[in-house]
């Protein structure tokens, strides 16, 4: 039975949970960290650090995010992934961290999940550990094989680890990811903001991004057709999860997607969850968190830009949360992320190292201090129809427009809110909504010719203000329609009596269309009329129709 739990002192509980790992009876640290270099199959040097506890315990291999490098000293653990490493060592696990190629002290060029290069690098690290000299006390199973775990965080780590090796007994995949095509060009629409962020990352002094990635990114920005470029299609496809190619079929897997992640939304983890559970019969859990990837400040121009584009006086705001991994998750009680990692690996690899952990199959975050517990991902409810919604679509450069403060100059309208249901009692909304869209042929003809798109999300109107839940917009190219039973991006929120849940439809999005004037030499725009239906996730017991009153007031 699903039930939201909101804790007044949840942050304090999370801090206490983190501190409990460093209690007086914690396992003492072993020898000083050992810094080594491991040659990749192609000879590229991979920098690694070994934290040995001196105990006969499993070895956890830990990765890092796209803007970071490996943890080399436990005293320097500042980010949540680094604190996970520290907590694992303090609990008694042996841990090996390494810099992905192109990052930190490793050589080569960053590949972002290349199955051959990044997969070969991971196997090289595992081969070195298996030799025995790095961690002589490493635990081995009855068959003589090392007992290994894997803790990864973004940067295409999920497909690489799942499709590269069968040597892991347990895995924790933070900011879970499965589909590079959907990340870089969702719905066939190049994600201009994240492509630009990738270029910015390639110019950092502590990273060297593949020239192929830089070239494809530049072409995607200039041509605005990334998903239609054959070489780009192959590049993105090979960095995505192929369910049939999964090798880690014996691993227990914990997926931790960010419900506010605008690059790798909840949908990615849901696909991996179904792949591992339904196709391979694995023990897999999905625990969503609040944080994740957002558009960096260098791209979006600072916090004030969002309200400049969707002014509050028009009744719209867009929710975007800063940060990467959350300090704590709610399942439904608060538990610090480092403690969660320790107890997850202990439960599956070394039960003597931590208290037992009983995770349900699914925990979905519905706010900074609340979560719902489910036996499965929510199924869609009954379709809620709408019709006659007129939206102006445009590729206008809203950044320049907002800064000029002349909102009507490009002819850009505010997003349209389509009310669907009124909330009568407090409840949660979490999961993946689905939508069907039909475009009036007469009005859509011009938009099809100009290859324009609409952007659709789930919104909540409260006290006259509409908030797009979790900042999640899904683009739909008008020339690709109609769309039947298509996924919207996953959401998670608590609803209050008096809220109205609805569809938000916009004809533009700065993160997708920023720079359009510069790249295309002008503005394309058209007005289209849309009809369709929305199916919201069904969460028992709130699916009872007495708590949701269908709202037929559709704007025309």
PDB file of C-alpha atoms in Angstrom, residues 62-66 81 150-158 172-176:
ATOM      1  CA  UNK A  62      33.715   2.923  -7.480  1.00  0.00           C
ATOM      2  CA  UNK A  63      33.337   5.307 -10.411  1.00  0.00           C
ATOM      3  CA  UNK A  64      32.814   9.066 -10.636  1.00  0.00           C
ATOM      4  CA  UNK A  65      30.623  11.595 -12.415  1.00  0.00           C
ATOM      5  CA  UNK A  66      31.280  13.539 -15.604  1.00  0.00           C
ATOM      6  CA  UNK A  81      29.467   9.756  -4.206  1.00  0.00           C
ATOM      7  CA  UNK A 150      30.178  -1.782  -8.225  1.00  0.00           C
ATOM      8  CA  UNK A 151      29.158   1.753  -7.271  1.00  0.00           C
ATOM      9  CA  UNK A 152      28.779   4.115 -10.215  1.00  0.00           C
ATOM     10  CA  UNK A 153      27.457   7.579 -10.807  1.00  0.00           C
ATOM     11  CA  UNK A 154      26.276   8.748 -14.222  1.00  0.00           C
ATOM     12  CA  UNK A 155      28.521   9.319 -17.278  1.00  0.00           C
ATOM     13  CA  UNK A 156      27.150   6.315 -19.154  1.00  0.00           C
ATOM     14  CA  UNK A 157      28.290   3.937 -16.411  1.00  0.00           C
ATOM     15  CA  UNK A 158      25.110   1.846 -16.323  1.00  0.00           C
ATOM     16  CA  UNK A 172      24.514   0.602  -7.101  1.00  0.00           C
ATOM     17  CA  UNK A 173      23.819   2.782 -10.136  1.00  0.00           C
ATOM     18  CA  UNK A 174      23.285   6.411  -9.122  1.00  0.00           C
ATOM     19  CA  UNK A 175      21.641   8.878 -11.524  1.00  0.00           C
ATOM     20  CA  UNK A 176      20.516   5.824 -13.485  1.00  0.00           C
TER      21      UNK A 176
END
